mmCIF file of C-alpha atoms in Angstrom:
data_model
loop_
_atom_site.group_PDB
_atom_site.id
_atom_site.type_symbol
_atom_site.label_atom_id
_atom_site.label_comp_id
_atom_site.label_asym_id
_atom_site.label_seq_id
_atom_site.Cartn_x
_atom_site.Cartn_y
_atom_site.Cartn_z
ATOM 1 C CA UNK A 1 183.343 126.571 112.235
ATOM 2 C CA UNK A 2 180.409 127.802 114.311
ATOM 3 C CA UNK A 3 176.895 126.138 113.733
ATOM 4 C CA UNK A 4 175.185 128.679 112.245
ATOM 5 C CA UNK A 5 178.100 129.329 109.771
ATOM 6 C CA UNK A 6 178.051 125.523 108.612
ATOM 7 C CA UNK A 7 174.020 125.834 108.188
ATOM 8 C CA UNK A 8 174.417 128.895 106.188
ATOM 9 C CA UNK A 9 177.047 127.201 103.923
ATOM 10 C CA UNK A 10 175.488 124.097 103.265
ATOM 11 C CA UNK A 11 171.535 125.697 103.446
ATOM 12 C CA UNK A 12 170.679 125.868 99.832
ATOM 13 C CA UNK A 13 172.088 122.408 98.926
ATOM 14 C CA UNK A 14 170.121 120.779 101.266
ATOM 15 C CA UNK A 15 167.366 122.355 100.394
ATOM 16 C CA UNK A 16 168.432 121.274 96.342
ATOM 17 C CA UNK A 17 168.035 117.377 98.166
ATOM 18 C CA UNK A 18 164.962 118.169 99.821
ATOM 19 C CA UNK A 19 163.643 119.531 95.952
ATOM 20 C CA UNK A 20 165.161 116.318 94.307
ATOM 21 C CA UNK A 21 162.939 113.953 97.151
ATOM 22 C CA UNK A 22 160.054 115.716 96.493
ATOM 23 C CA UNK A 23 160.293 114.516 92.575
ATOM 24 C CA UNK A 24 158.061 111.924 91.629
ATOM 25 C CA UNK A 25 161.107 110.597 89.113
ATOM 26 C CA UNK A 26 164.374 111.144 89.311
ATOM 27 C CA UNK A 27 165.918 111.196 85.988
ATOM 28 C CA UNK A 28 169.543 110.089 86.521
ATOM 29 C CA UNK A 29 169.716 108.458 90.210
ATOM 30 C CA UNK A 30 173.457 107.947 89.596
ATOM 31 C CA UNK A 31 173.746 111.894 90.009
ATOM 32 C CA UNK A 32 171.614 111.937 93.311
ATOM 33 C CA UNK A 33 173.964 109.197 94.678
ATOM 34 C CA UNK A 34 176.899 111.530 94.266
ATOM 35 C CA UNK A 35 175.118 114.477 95.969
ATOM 36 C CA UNK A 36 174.266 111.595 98.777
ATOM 37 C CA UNK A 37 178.040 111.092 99.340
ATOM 38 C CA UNK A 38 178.425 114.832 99.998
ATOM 39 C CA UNK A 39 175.333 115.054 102.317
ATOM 40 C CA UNK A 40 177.280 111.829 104.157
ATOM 41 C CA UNK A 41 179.889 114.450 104.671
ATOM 42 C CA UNK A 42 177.569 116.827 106.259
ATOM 43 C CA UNK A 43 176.302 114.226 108.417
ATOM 44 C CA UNK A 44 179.652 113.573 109.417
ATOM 45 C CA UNK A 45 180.697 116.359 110.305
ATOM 46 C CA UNK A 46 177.446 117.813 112.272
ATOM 47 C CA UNK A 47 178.183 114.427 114.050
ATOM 48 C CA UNK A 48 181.730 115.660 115.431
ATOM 49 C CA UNK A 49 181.222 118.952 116.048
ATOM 50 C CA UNK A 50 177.300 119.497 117.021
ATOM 51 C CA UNK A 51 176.414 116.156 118.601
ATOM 52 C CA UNK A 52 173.604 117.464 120.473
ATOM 53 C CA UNK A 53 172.307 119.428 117.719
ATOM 54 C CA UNK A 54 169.151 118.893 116.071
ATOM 55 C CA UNK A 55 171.265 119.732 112.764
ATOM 56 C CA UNK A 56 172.472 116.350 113.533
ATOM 57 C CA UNK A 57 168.790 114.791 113.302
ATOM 58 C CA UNK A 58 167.617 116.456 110.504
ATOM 59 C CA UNK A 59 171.081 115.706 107.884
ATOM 60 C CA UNK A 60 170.317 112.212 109.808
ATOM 61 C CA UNK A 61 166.969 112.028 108.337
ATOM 62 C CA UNK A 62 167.449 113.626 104.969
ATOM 63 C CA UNK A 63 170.067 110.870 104.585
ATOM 64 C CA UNK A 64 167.997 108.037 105.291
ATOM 65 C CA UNK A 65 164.934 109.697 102.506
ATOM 66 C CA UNK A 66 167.529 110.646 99.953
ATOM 67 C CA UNK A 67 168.960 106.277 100.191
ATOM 68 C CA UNK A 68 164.836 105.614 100.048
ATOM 69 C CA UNK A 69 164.888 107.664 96.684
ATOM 70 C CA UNK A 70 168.282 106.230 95.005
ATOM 71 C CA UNK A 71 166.746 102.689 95.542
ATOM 72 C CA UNK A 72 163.766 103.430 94.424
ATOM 73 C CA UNK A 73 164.947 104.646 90.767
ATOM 74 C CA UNK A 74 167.900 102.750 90.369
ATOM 75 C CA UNK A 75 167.610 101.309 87.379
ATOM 76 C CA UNK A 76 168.179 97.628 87.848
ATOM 77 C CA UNK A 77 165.642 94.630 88.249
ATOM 78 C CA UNK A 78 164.433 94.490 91.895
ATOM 79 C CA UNK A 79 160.978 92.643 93.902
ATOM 80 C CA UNK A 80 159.633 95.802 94.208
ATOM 81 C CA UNK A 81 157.496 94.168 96.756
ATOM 82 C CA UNK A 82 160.805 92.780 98.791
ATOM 83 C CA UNK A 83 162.311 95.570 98.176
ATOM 84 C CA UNK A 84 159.022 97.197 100.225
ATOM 85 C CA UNK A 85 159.231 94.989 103.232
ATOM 86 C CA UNK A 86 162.881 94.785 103.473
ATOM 87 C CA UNK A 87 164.268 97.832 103.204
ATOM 88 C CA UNK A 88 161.917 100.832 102.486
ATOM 89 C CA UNK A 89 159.192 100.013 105.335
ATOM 90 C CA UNK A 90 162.317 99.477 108.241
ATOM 91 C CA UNK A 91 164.042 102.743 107.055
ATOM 92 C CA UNK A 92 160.835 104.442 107.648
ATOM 93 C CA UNK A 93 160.624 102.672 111.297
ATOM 94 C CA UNK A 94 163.923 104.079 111.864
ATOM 95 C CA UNK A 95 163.332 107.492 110.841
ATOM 96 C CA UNK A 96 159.756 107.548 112.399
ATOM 97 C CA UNK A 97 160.995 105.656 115.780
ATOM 98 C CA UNK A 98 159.639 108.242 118.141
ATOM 99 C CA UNK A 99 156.431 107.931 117.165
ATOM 100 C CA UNK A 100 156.517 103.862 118.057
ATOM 101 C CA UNK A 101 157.741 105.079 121.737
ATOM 102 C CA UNK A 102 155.029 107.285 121.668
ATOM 103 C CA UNK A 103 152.658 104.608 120.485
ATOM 104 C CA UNK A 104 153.828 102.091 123.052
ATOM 105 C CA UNK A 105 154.201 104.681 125.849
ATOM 106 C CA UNK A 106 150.263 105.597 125.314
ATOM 107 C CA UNK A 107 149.523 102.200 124.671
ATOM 108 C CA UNK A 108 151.284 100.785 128.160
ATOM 109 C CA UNK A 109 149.862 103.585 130.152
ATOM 110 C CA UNK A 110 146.401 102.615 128.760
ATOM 111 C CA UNK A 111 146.425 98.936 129.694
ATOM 112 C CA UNK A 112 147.333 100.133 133.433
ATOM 113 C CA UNK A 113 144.822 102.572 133.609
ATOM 114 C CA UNK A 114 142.381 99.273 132.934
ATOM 115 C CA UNK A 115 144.104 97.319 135.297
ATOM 116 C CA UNK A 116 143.763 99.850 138.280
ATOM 117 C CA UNK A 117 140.392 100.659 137.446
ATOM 118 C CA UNK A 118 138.964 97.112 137.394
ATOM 119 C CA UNK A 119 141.194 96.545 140.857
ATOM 120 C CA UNK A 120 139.564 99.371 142.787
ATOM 121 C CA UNK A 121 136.135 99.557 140.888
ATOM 122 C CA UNK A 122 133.915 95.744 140.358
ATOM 123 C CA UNK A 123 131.651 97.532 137.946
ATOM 124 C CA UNK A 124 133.776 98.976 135.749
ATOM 125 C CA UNK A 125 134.494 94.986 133.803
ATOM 126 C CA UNK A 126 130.939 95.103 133.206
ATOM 127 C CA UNK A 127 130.893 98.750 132.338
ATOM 128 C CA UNK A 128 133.703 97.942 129.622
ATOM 129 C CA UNK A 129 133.226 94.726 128.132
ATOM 130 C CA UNK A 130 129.412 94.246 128.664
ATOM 131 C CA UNK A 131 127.620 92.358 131.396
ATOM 132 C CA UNK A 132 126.625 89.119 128.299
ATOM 133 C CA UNK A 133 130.101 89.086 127.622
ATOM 134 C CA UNK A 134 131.319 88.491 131.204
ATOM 135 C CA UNK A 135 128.371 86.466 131.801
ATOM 136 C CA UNK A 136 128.789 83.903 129.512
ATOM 137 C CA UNK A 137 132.786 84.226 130.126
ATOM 138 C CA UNK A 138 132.086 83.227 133.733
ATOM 139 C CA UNK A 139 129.953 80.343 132.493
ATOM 140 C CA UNK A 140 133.434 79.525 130.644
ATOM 141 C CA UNK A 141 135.487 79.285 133.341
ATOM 142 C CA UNK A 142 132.831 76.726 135.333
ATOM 143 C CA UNK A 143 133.103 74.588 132.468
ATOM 144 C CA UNK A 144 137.060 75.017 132.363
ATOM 145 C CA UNK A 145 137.552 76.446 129.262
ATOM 146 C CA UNK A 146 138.303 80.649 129.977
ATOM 147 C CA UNK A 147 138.384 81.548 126.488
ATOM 148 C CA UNK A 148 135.344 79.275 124.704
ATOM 149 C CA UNK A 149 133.855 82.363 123.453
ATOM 150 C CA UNK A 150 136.522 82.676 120.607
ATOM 151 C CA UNK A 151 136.000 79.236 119.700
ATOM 152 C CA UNK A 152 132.298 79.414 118.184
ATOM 153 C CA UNK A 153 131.578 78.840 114.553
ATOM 154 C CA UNK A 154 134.255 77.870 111.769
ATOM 155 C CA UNK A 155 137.380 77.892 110.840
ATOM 156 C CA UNK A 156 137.478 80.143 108.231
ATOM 157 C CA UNK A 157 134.469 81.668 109.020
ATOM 158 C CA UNK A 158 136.169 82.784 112.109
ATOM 159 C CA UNK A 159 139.135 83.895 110.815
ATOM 160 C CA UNK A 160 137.643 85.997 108.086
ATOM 161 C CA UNK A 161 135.836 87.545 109.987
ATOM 162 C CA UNK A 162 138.043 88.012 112.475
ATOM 163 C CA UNK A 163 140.916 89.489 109.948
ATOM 164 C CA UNK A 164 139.007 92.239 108.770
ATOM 165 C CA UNK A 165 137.939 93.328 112.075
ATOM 166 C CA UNK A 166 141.354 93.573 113.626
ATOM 167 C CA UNK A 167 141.880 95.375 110.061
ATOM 168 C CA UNK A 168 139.110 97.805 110.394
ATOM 169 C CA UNK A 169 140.428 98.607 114.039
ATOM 170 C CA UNK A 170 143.912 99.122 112.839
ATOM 171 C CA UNK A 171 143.127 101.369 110.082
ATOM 172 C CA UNK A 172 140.646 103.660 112.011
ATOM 173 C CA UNK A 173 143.698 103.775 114.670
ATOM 174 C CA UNK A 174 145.607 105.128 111.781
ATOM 175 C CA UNK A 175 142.991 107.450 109.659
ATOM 176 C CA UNK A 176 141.937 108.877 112.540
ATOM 177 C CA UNK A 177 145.473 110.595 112.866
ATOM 178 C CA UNK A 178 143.803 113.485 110.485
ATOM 179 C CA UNK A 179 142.165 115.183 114.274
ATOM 180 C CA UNK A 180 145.997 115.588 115.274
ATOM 181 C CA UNK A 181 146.036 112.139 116.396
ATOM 182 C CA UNK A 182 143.562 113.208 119.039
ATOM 183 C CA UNK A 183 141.596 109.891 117.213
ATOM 184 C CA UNK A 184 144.121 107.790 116.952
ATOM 185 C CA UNK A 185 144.967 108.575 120.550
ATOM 186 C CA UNK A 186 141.270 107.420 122.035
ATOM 187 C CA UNK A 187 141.226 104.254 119.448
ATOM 188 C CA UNK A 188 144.459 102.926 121.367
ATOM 189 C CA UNK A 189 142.870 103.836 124.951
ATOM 190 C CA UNK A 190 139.893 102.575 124.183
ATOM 191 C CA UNK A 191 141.920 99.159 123.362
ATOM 192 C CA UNK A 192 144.094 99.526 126.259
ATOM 193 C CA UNK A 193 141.761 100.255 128.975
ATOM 194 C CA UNK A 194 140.024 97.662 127.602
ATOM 195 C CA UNK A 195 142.849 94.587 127.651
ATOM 196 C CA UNK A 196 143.796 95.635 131.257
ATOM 197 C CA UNK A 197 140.411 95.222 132.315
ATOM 198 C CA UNK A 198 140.185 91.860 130.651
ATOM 199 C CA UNK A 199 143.756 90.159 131.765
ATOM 200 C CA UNK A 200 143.012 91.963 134.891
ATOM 201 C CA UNK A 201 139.123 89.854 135.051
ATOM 202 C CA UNK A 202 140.660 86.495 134.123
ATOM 203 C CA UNK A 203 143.075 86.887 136.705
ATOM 204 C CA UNK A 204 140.406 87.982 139.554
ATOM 205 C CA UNK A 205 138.939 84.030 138.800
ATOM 206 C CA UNK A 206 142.516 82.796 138.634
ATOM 207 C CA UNK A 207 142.420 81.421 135.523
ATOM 208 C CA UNK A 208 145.078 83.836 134.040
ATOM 209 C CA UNK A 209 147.649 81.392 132.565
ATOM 210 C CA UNK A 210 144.236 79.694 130.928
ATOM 211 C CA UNK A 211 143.535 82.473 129.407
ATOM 212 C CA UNK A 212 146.464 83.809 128.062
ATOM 213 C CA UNK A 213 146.880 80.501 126.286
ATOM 214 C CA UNK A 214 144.725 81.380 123.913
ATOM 215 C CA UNK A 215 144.358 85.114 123.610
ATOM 216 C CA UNK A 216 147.839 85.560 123.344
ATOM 217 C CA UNK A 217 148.666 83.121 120.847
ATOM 218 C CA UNK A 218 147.071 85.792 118.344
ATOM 219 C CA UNK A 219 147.130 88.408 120.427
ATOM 220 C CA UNK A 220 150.788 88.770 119.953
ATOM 221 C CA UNK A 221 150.869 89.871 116.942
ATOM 222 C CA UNK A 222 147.275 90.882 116.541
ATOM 223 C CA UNK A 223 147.690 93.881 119.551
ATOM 224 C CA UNK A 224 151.528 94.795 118.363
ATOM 225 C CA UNK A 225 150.192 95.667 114.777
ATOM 226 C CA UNK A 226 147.297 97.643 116.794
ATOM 227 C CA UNK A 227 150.047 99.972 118.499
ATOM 228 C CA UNK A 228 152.207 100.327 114.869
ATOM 229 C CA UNK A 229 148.955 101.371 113.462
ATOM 230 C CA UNK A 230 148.494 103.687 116.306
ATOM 231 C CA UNK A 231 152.383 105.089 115.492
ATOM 232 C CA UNK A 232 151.485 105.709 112.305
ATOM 233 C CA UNK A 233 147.995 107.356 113.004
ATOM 234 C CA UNK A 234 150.507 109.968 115.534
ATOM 235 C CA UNK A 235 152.842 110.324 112.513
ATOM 236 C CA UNK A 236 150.248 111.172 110.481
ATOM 237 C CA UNK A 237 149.075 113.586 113.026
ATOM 238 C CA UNK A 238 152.058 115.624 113.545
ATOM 239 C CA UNK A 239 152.489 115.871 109.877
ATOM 240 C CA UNK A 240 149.639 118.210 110.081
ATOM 241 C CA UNK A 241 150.416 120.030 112.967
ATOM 242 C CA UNK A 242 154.491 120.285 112.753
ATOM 243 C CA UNK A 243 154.924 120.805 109.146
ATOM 244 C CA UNK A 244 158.738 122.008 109.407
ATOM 245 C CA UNK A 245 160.402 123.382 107.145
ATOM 246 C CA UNK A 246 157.623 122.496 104.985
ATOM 247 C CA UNK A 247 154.320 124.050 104.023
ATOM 248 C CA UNK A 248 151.365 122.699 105.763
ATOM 249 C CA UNK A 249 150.419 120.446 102.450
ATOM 250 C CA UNK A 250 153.340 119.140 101.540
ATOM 251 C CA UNK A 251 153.869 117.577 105.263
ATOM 252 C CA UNK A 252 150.702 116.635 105.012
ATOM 253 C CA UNK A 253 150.904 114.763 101.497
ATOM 254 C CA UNK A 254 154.543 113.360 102.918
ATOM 255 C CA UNK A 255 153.127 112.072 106.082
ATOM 256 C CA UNK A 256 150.323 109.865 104.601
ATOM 257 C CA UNK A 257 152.448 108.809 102.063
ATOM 258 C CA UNK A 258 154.844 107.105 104.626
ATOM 259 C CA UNK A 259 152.279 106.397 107.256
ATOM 260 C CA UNK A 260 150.465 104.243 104.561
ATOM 261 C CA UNK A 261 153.356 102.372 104.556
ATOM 262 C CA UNK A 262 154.106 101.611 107.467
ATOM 263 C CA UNK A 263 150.405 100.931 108.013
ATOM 264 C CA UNK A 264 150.737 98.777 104.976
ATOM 265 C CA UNK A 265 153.535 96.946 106.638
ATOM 266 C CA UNK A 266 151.478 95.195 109.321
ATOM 267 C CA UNK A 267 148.578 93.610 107.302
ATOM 268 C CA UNK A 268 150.945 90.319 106.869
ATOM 269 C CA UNK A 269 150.583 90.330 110.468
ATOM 270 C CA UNK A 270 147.327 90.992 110.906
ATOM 271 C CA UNK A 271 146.158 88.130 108.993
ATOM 272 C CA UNK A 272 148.050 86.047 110.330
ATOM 273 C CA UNK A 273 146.812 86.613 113.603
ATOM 274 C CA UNK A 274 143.613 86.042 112.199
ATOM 275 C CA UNK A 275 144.768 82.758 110.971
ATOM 276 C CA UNK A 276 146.186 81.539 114.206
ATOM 277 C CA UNK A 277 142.913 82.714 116.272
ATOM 278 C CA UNK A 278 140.674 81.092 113.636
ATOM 279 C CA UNK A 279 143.071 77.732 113.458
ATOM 280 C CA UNK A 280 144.932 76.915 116.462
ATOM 281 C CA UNK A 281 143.811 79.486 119.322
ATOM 282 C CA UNK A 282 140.225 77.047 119.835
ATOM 283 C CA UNK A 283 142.775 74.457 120.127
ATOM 284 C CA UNK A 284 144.602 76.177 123.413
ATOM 285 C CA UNK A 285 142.475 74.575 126.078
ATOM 286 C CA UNK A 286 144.446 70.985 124.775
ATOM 287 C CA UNK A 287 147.695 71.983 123.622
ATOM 288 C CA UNK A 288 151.073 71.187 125.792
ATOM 289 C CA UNK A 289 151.562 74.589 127.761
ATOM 290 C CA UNK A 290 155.220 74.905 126.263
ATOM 291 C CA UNK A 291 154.041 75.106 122.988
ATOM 292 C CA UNK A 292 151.338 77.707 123.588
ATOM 293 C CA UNK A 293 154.763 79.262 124.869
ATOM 294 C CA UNK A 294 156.878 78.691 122.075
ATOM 295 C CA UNK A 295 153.851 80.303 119.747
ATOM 296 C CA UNK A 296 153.305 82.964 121.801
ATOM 297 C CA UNK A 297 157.115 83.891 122.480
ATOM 298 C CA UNK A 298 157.947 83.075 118.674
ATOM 299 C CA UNK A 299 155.625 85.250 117.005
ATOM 300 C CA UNK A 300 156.107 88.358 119.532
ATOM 301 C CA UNK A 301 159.866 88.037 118.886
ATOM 302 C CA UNK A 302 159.073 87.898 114.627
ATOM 303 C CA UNK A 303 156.759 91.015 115.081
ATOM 304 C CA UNK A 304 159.303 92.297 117.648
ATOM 305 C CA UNK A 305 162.514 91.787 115.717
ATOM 306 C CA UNK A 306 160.937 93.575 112.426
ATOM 307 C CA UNK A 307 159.514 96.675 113.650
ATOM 308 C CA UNK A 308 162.363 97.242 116.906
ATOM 309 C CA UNK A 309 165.546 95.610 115.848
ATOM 310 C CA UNK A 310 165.466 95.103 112.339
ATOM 311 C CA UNK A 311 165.384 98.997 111.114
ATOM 312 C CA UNK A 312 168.787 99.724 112.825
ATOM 313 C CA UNK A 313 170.383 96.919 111.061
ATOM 314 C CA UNK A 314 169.252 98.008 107.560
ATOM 315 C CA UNK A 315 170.048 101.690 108.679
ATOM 316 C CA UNK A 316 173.502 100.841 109.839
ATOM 317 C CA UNK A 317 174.188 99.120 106.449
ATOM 318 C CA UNK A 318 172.382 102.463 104.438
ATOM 319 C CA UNK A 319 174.465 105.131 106.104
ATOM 320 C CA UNK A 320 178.030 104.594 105.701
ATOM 321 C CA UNK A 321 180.715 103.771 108.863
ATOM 322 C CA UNK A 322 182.362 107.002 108.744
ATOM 323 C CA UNK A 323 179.177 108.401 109.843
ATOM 324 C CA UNK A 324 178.158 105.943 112.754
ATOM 325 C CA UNK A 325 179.380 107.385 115.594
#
């Protein structure tokens, strides 16, 4: 059967699906997981004989939001807030993907620019992280401590104020998605430009290692959440300006619903970056270097591991084994 044949067939029940998603309750989810079993069959198929079709993406999709909707009105006792974390958030990773590569690809391209610029321009530190900041940083590294300046004042002091910071960066990365994601796009060059120009600075006095000892011990997390955020604030960007198959304000309504999540998703580690600069960063300049390693390595591989690996593996266990292919 031709392509356009199949679409034409199948059209108006997918289209039934995409009416039965939009419901705020679904009455008898035992009835949607039936139709799911026949969209399976779609995907199936489209799989075998339109692999490079975006038919194949979109049945993909609508798959993956119809499982999000039969789990979320099953009737049966669940941890709704598990079930958040564990399952709804990495299905939206996985069906939102593109916009993390996009995120990261910005993001990367960002911290280079930084790098390059402070390598052919000696100003252009001062220009971006202020002339008292490098000052006193300087006076740091005479005294043999690179990274004193995030040691000042309290524990908790610090890492309150600290957390809500990193939070208020995040979600102006993300809100700022309304302008297109024209926002969100300058909050993560902004942040880019301005961590090449800083790794690039410490290493200039070659006290690189030194530093990275204790920015990335929350930085890990802390600048991973930053990009997600930054995903999210794109996702919620395109949602206005690619609406799809649907109208401008539904996309729109659709988009910051699951761009809140997934926004939502990283305050855990957000905080706990806060935590770890508040706690154990002012520590850095005395700790063993392999276990400034074995934080900085462990919590880049938990952050890693739940927003890059983990959505395939609940994917591959939502969509059936007939259909991976």
């Amino acid at each position: 059967m031709r392509e356009i044949a199949f679409i034409r067939q199948n059209k108006e029940k997918w289209l039934q699906f995409e009416k039965a998603i939009a419901q705020k309750k679904i009455d008898n989810p035992d009835d949607l997981s039936n139709l799911y079993m026949h969209l399976i069959n779609d995907l199936a198929y489209a799989q075998t004989y339109y692999k490079k079709s975006k038919l194949v993406t979109y049945l993909n999709n609508l798959a993956v939001r119809v499982y999000q909707k039969i789990y979320q009105t099953k009737r049966e006792e669940t941890n709704v807030f598990v079930h958040f974390f564990k399952v709804e958030v990495p299905l939206l990773l996985y069906q939102y993907k593109r916009y993390i590569l996009y995120s990261f690809s910005f993001f990367i391209i960002a911290v280079l620019m930084g790098v390059v610029s402070a390598a052919n321009d000696d100003t252009f530190v001062r220009l971006i992280l202020g002339n008292s900041y490098v000052n006193e940083t300087l006076q740091n590294i005479e005294n043999g401590d690179p990274v004193a300046i995030y040691k000042s004042g309290s524990n908790w002091g610090s890492f309150i104020g600290i957390t809500f910071n990193n939070l208020r960066v995040g979600l102006m990365s993300f809100v700022y998605g309304v302008t297109g994601g024209i926002g969100t796009g300058y909050v993560l060059l902004q942040n880019g430009i301005m961590l090449g120009a800083f790794q690039y600075f410490f290493e200039q006095e070659g006290v690189l290692w030194k530093s990275a000892k204790g920015i990335w011990i929350h930085g890990a997390m802390e600048i991973f959440a930053i990009v997600i955020e930054g995903a999210a604030g794109f996702l919620l960007g395109a949602s206005i300006l690619f609406p799809k198959t649907f109208s401008r304000l539904n996309s729109f309504k659709r988009g910051i619903r699951d761009s809140i999540k997934i926004v939502i998703s990283t305050f855990p580690f957000t905080i706990a970056a806060g935590f770890l600069e508040g706690f154990v960063t002012r520590y850095s300049n005395i700790m063993p270097n392999y276990l400034a390693l074995f934080i900085i390595l462990g919590t880049l591989s938990l952050i890693s591991y739940y927003y890059l690996i983990y959505p395939f593996k609940v994917y591959k266990k939502t969509i059936p084994r007939s259909v991976k292919k």
